Coordinates of C-alpha atoms in Angstrom, one line a residue:
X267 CA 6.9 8.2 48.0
X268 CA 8.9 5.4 46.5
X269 CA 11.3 7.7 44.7
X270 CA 11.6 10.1 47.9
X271 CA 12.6 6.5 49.9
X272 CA 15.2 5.9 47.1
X273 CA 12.6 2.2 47.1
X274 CA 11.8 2.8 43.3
X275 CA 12.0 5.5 40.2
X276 CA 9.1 5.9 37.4
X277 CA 9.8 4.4 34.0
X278 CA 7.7 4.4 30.6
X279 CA 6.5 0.5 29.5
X280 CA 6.1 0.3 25.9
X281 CA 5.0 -3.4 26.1
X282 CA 6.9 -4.7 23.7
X283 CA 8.0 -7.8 22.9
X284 CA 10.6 -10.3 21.0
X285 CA 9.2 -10.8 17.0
X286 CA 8.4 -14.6 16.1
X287 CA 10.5 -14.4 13.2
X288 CA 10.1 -18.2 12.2
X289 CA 7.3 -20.2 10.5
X290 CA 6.9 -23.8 10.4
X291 CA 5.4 -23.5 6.6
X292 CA 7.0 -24.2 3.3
X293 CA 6.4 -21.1 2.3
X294 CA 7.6 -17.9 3.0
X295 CA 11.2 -16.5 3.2
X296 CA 13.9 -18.9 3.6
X297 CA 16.0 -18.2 6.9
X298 CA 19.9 -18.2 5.7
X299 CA 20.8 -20.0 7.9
X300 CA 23.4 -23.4 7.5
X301 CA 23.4 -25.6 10.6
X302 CA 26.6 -28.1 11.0
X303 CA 27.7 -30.7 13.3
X304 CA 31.2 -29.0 14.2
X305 CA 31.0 -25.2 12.8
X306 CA 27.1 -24.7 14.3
X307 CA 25.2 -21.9 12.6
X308 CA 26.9 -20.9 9.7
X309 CA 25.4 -18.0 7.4
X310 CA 24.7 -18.7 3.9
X311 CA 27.6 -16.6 2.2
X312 CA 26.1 -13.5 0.2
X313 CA 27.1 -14.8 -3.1
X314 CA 24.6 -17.6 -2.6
X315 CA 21.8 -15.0 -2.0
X316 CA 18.4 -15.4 -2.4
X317 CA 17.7 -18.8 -0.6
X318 CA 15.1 -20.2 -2.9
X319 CA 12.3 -22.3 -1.7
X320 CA 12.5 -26.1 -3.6
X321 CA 10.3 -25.8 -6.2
X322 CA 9.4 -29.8 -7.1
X323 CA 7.9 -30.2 -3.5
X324 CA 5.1 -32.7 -3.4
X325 CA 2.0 -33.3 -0.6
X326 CA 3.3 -36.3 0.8
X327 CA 6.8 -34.7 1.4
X328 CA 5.3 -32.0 3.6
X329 CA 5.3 -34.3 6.7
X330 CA 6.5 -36.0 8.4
X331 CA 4.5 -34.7 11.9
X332 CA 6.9 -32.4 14.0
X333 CA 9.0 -31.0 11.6
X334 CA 8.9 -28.2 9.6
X335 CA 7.2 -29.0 6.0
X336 CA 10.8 -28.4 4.3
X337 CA 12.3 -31.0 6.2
X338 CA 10.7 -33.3 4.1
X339 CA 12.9 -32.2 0.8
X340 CA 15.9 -33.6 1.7
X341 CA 17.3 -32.2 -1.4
X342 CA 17.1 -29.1 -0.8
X343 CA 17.7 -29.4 3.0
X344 CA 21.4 -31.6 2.6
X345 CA 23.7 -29.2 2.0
X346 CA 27.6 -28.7 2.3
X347 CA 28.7 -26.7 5.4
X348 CA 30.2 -22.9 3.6
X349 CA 32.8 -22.9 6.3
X350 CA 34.6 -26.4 6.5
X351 CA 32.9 -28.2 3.5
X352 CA 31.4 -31.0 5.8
X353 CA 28.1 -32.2 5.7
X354 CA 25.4 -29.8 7.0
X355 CA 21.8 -28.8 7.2
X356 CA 19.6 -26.1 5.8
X357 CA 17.2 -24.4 8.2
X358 CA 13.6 -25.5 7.5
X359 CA 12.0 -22.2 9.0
X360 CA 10.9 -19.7 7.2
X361 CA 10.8 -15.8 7.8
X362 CA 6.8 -14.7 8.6
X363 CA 5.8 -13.0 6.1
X364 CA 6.0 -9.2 7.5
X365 CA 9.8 -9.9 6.7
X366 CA 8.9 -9.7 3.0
X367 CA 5.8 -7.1 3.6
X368 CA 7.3 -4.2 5.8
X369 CA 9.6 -3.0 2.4
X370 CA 8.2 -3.9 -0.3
X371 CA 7.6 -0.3 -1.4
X372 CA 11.2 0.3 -1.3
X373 CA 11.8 -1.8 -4.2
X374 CA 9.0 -0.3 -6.6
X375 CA 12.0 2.4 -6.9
X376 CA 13.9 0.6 -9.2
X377 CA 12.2 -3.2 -9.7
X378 CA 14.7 -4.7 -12.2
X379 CA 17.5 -3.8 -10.3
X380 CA 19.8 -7.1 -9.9
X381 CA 23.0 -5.5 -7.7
X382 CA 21.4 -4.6 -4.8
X383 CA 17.8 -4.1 -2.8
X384 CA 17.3 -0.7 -3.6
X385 CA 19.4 2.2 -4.7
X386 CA 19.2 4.7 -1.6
X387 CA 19.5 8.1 -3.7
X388 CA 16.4 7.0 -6.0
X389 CA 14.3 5.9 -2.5
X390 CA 15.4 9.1 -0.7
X391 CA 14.2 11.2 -3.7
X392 CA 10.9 9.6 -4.1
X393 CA 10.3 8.4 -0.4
X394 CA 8.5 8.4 2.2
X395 CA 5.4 7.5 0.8
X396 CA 2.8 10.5 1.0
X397 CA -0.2 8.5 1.3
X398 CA -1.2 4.5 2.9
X399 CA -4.4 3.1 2.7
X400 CA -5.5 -0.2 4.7
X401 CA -7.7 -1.7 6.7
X402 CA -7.4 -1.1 10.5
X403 CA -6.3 -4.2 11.3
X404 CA -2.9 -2.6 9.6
X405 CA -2.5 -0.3 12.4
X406 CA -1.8 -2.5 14.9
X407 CA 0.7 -4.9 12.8
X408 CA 2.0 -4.0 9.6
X409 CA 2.5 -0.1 10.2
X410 CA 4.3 -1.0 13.5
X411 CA 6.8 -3.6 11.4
X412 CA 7.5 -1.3 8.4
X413 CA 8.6 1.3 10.8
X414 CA 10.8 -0.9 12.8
X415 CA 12.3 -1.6 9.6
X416 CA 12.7 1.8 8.4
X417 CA 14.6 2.8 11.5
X418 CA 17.0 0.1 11.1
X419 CA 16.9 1.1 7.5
X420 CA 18.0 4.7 8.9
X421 CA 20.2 3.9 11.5
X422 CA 22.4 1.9 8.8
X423 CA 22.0 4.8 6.5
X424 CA 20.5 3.4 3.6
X425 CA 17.5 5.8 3.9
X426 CA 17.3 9.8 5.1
X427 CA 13.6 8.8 6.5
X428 CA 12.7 7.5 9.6
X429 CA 9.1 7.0 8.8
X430 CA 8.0 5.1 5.8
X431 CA 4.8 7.0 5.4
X432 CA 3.7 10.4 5.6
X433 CA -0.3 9.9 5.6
X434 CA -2.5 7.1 6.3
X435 CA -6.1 6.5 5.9
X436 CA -8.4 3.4 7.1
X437 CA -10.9 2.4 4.0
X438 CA -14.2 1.6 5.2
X439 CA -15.1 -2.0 5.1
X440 CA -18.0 -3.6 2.2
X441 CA -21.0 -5.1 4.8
X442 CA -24.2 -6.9 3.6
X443 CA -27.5 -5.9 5.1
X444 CA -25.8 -4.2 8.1
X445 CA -23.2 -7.0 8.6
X446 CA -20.2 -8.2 7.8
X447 CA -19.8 -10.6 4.8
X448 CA -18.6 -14.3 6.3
X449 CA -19.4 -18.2 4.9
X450 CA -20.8 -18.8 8.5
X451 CA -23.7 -15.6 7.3
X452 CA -24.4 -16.8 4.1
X453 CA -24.3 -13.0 2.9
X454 CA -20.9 -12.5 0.9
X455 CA -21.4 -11.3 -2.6
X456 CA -20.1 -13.1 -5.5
X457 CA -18.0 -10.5 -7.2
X458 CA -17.8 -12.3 -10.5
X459 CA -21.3 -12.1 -11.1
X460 CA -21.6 -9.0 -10.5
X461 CA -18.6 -8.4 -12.5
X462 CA -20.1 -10.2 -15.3
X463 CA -23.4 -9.1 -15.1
X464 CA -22.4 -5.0 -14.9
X465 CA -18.9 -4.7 -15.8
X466 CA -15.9 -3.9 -13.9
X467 CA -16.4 -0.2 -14.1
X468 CA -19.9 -0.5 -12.6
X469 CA -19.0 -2.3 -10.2
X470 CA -15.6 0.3 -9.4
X471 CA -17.9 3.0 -9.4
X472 CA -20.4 1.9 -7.4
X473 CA -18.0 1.2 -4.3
X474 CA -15.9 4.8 -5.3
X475 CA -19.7 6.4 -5.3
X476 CA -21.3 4.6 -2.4
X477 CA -19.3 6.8 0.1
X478 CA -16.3 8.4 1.3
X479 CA -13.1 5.5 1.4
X480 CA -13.3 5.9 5.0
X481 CA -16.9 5.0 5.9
X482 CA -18.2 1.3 5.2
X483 CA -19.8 0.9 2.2
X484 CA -23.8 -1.7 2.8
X485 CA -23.5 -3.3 -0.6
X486 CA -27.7 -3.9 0.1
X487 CA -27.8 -0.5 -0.2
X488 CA -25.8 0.6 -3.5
X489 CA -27.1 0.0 -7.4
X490 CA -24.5 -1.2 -9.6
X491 CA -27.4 -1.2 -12.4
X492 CA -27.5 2.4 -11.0
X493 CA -23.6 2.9 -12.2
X494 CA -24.2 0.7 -15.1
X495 CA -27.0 3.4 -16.6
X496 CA -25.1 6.5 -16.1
X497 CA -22.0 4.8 -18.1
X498 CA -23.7 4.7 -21.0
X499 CA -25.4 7.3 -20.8
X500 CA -21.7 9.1 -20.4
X501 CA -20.7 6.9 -23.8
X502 CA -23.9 8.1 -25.9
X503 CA -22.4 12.0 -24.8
X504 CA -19.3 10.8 -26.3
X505 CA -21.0 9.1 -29.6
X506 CA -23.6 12.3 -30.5
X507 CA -20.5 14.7 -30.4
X508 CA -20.7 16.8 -34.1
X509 CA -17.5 19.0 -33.9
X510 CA -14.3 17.6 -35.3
X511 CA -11.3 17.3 -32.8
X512 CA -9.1 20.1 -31.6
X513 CA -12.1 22.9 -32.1
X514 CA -11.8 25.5 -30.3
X515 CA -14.5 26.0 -27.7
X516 CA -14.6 29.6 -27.1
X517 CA -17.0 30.0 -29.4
X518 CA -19.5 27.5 -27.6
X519 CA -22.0 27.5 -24.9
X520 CA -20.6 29.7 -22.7
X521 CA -23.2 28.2 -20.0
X522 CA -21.7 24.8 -20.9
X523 CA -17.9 25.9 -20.4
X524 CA -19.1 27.5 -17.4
X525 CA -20.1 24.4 -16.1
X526 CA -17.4 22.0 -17.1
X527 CA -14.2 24.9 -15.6
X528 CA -16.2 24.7 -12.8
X529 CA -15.9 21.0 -12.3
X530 CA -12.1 20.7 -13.7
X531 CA -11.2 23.4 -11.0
X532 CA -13.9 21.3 -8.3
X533 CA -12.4 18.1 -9.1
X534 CA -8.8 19.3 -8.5
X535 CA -9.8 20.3 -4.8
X536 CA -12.4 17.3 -4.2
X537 CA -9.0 14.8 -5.3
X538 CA -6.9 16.4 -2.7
X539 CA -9.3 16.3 -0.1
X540 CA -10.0 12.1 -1.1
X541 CA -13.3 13.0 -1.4
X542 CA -13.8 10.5 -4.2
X543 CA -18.0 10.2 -4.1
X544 CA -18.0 13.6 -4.8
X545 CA -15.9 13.7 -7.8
X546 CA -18.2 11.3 -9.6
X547 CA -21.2 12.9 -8.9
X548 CA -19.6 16.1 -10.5
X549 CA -19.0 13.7 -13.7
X550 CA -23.0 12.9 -13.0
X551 CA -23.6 16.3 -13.3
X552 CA -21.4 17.7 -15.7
X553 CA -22.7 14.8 -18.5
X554 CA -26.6 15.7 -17.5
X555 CA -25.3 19.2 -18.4
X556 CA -24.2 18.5 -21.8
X557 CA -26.8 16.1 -22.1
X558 CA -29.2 19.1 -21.9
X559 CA -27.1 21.5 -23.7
X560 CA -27.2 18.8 -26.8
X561 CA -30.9 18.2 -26.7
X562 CA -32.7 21.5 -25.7
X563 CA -29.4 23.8 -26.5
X564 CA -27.3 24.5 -29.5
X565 CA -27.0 20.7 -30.6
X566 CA -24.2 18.2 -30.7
X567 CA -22.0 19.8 -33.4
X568 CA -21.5 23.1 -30.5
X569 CA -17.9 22.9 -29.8
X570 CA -18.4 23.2 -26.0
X571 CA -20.3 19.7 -26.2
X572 CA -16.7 18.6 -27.6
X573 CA -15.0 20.3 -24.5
X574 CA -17.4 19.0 -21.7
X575 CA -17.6 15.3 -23.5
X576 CA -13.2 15.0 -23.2
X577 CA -13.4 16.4 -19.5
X578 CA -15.9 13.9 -18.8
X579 CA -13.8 10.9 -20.4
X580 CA -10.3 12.7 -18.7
X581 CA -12.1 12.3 -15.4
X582 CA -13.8 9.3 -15.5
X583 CA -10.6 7.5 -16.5
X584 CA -9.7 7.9 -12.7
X585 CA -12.6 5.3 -11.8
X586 CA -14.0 3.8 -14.7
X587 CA -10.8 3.5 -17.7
X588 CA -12.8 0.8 -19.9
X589 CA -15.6 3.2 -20.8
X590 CA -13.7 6.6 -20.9
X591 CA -10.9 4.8 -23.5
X592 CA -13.9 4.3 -25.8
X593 CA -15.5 7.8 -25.1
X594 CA -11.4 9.1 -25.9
X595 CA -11.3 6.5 -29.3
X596 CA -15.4 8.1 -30.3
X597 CA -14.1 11.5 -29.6
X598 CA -11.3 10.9 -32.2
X599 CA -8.4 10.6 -30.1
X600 CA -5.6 8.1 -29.9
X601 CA -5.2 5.9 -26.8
X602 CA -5.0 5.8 -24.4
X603 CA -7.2 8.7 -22.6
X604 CA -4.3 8.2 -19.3
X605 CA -1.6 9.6 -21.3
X606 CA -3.7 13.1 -22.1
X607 CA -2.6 15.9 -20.5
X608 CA -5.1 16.9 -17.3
X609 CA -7.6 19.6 -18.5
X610 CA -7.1 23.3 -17.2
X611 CA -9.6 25.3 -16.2
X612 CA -10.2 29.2 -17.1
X613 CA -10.7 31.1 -13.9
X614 CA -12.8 33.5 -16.0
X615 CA -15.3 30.8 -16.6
X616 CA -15.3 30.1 -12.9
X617 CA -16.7 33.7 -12.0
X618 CA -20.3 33.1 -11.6
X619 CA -22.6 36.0 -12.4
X620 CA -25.8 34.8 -11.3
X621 CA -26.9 32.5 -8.4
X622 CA -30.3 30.7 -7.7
X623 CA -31.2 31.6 -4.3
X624 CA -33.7 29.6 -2.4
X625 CA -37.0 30.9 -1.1
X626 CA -38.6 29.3 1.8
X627 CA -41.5 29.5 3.9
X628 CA -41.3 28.8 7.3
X629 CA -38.2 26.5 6.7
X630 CA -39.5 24.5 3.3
X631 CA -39.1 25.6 -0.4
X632 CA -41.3 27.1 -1.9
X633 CA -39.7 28.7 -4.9
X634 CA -35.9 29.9 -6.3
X635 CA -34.6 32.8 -7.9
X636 CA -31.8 34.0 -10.1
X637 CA -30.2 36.5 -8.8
X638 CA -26.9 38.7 -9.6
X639 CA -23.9 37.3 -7.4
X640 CA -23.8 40.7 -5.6
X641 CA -27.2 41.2 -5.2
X642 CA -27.5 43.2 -1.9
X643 CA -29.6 41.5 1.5
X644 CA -32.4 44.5 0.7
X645 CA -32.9 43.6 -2.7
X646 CA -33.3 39.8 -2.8
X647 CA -35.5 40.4 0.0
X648 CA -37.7 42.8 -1.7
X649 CA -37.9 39.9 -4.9
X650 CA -38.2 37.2 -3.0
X651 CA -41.1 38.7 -1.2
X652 CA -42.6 40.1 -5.1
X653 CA -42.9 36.5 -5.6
X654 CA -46.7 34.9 -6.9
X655 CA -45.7 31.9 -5.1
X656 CA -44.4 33.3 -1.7
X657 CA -47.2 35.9 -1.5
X658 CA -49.6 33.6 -1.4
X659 CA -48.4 31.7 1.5
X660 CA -48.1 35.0 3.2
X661 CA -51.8 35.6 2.7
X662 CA -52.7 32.0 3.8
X663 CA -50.3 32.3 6.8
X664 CA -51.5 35.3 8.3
X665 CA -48.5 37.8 7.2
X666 CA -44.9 38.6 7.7
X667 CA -43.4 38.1 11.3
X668 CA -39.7 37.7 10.0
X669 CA -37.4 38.0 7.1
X670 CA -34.1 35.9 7.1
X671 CA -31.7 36.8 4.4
X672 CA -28.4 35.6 3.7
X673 CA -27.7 36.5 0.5
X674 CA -27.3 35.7 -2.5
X675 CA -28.2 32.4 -1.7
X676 CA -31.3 32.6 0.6
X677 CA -34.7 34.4 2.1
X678 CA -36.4 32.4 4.7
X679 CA -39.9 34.2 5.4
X680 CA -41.1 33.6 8.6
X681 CA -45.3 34.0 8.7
X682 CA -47.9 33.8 11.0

């Protein structure tokens, strides 16, 4: 009605507002900024680039009371003016610190370099950044800065990007008994004891295993003695192996090879997807597999314990470096374990030729079966109700009223 009056017209409020740029702290990015009596605000010329904070700044010269805490170094604040020479002032503010945060990963490019910032053909080759993690209080604030300054970044065509990352995901947050960790609580953790008392790669893969990065993590509710145990029980794997190094394991266990190509080629899709709890639990199982293959299988000098033990230690580097360096140095290799190529996998050792398919009973397991990967719906019907176990409860439950198949990988038996 407005518009049709010609009173008023729609617009879009983004809400925003001017930055605070300046601190009152003596610490912080120096604002280049000269202030004299006749010239007024003078820029510091680039050849005296960086501003550097004073460095011999003591307590009582961080006052006086309505100033900035740098007005107290009057050595560092007296300066001469760079326009007319005269006497002249440095500005005590200093830049908040998203000034210094919201680009810092343009630098990582080329860290040494003295001439300038960053060299924009080596950041527009490696950037943007394909993947942020934070908290989600860096949603709201940081993000929103380090794009502002990437689009001035853009418009002055130092960069080809206008966003500085591609992906982002929010990390869960480490509680206590349901609650967030504060003094006021009394339920924060001390980290060094735990540190001390299970080591850092306990501790690492405790919070990696708890759950997925994005869900919060209870620490009441996770075992670092829990993480501590399987590492050395993945260092003993490395300790018994009996093959010299480079053997070839074609000749091994095939079961065993079977079972580590599976968890290379698992692994490989389980990192892409972040799904970093997962990965170690298919370490977990791949060391339990060559655990068993060493004590009830062909022994410790079979050259696919050799193969599954160096997956394991490649692997684990990714969470726990400490202990798979020593598995790397038993397994006779030279360090470090990081510098190793990444394993392959063999799809042929991926094709499974048996499954075990689950039998149940009116929704509850009551036995398993191997059965050939193309085993037909008839078939692993027709074994599943051959079964000692499963005839049984047929009997007790008064017959047959259903069959559910899916197969290979399950016969539900619906009695009564």
């Amino acid at each position: 009605m407005l518009e049709a009056e010609g009173l008023g017209a729609a617009k879009v409020n983004y809400r925003l507002r001017d930055w605070l740029l300046s601190r009152q702290r003596f610490w912080g990015a120096p604002i280049p900024i000269v202030h004299c009596a006749d010239c007024g605000e003078v820029p510091v010329p680039e050849d005296q680039l960086p501003v550097e904070l004073p460095t011999d700044l003591r307590g009582e010269q961080l006052s006086p009371k309505g100033k900035s805490p740098l007005a107290g170094a009057e050595g560092w604040v007296n300066v001469t003016c760079p326009s007319c020479g005269g006497e002249a002032t440095r500005d005590t503010d200093t830049m908040d610190t998203f000034v210094d945060s919201s680009w810092y990963y343009l630098r990582y490019v080329d860290p040494t370099n003295e001439s300038e910032v960053f060299p924009s053909e080596q950041v527009n080759q490696w950037l943007p950044v394909d993947q942020y993690v934070g908290g989600v209080e860096h949603a709201i604030l940081h993000l929103l800065y380090s794009r502002f300054f990437t689009k001035v970044l853009y418009d002055l065509g130092l960069v080809n990007f206008t966003e500085p990352f591609k992906a982002l995901m929010n990390q869960g947050q480490v509680l206590n008994g349901g609650k967030a960790m504060s003094k006021s609580l009394g339920n924060g953790v001390n980290l060094g004891e735990q540190l001390d008392h299970y080591g850092v790669d306990a501790v690492r893969l405790t919070m990696v295993f708890a759950s997925p990065p994005e869900d919060d993590v209870d620490w009441a509710d996770v075992s670092p003695s829990g993480s501590a145990k399987f590492l050395a029980r993945a260092w003993r794997l490395a300790q018994d192996v009996e093959s010299a190094p480079g053997t070839d394991p074609a000749a091994g266990s095939q079961t065993l090879r079977a079972v580590t190509h599976r968890t290379i080629a698992d692994v490989e899709n389980l990192l892409e997807d972040q799904k970093f709890n997962v990965v170690v639990a298919r370490i977990m199982e791949l060391v339990n597999a060559a655990r068993k293959e060493i004590d009830s299988g062909a022994g410790a000098a079979d050259p696919a314990v050799r193969e599954a033990a160096e997956v394991a230690a490649q692997i684990l580097s990714l969470v726990a470096p400490y202990t798979a360096e020593d598995m790397w140095a038993m397994l006779g290799h030279q360090a470090s374990v990081a510098n190793s190529s990444w394993p392959a996998y063999d799809e042929a050792l991926l094709v499974q030729d048996t499954i075990t398919a689950v039998v149940q009973v009116k929704g509850k397991l009551r036995d398993k079966l191997e059965v050939p990967a193309d085993i037909s719906a008839e078939e692993l019907e027709a074994q599943a109700l051959a079964l000692p176990k499963i005839q049984k409860y047929i009997e007790e439950d008064g017959g047959v009223r259903k069959v559910i198949v899916r197969a290979p990988k399950l016969v539900n038996v619906v009695t009564g």
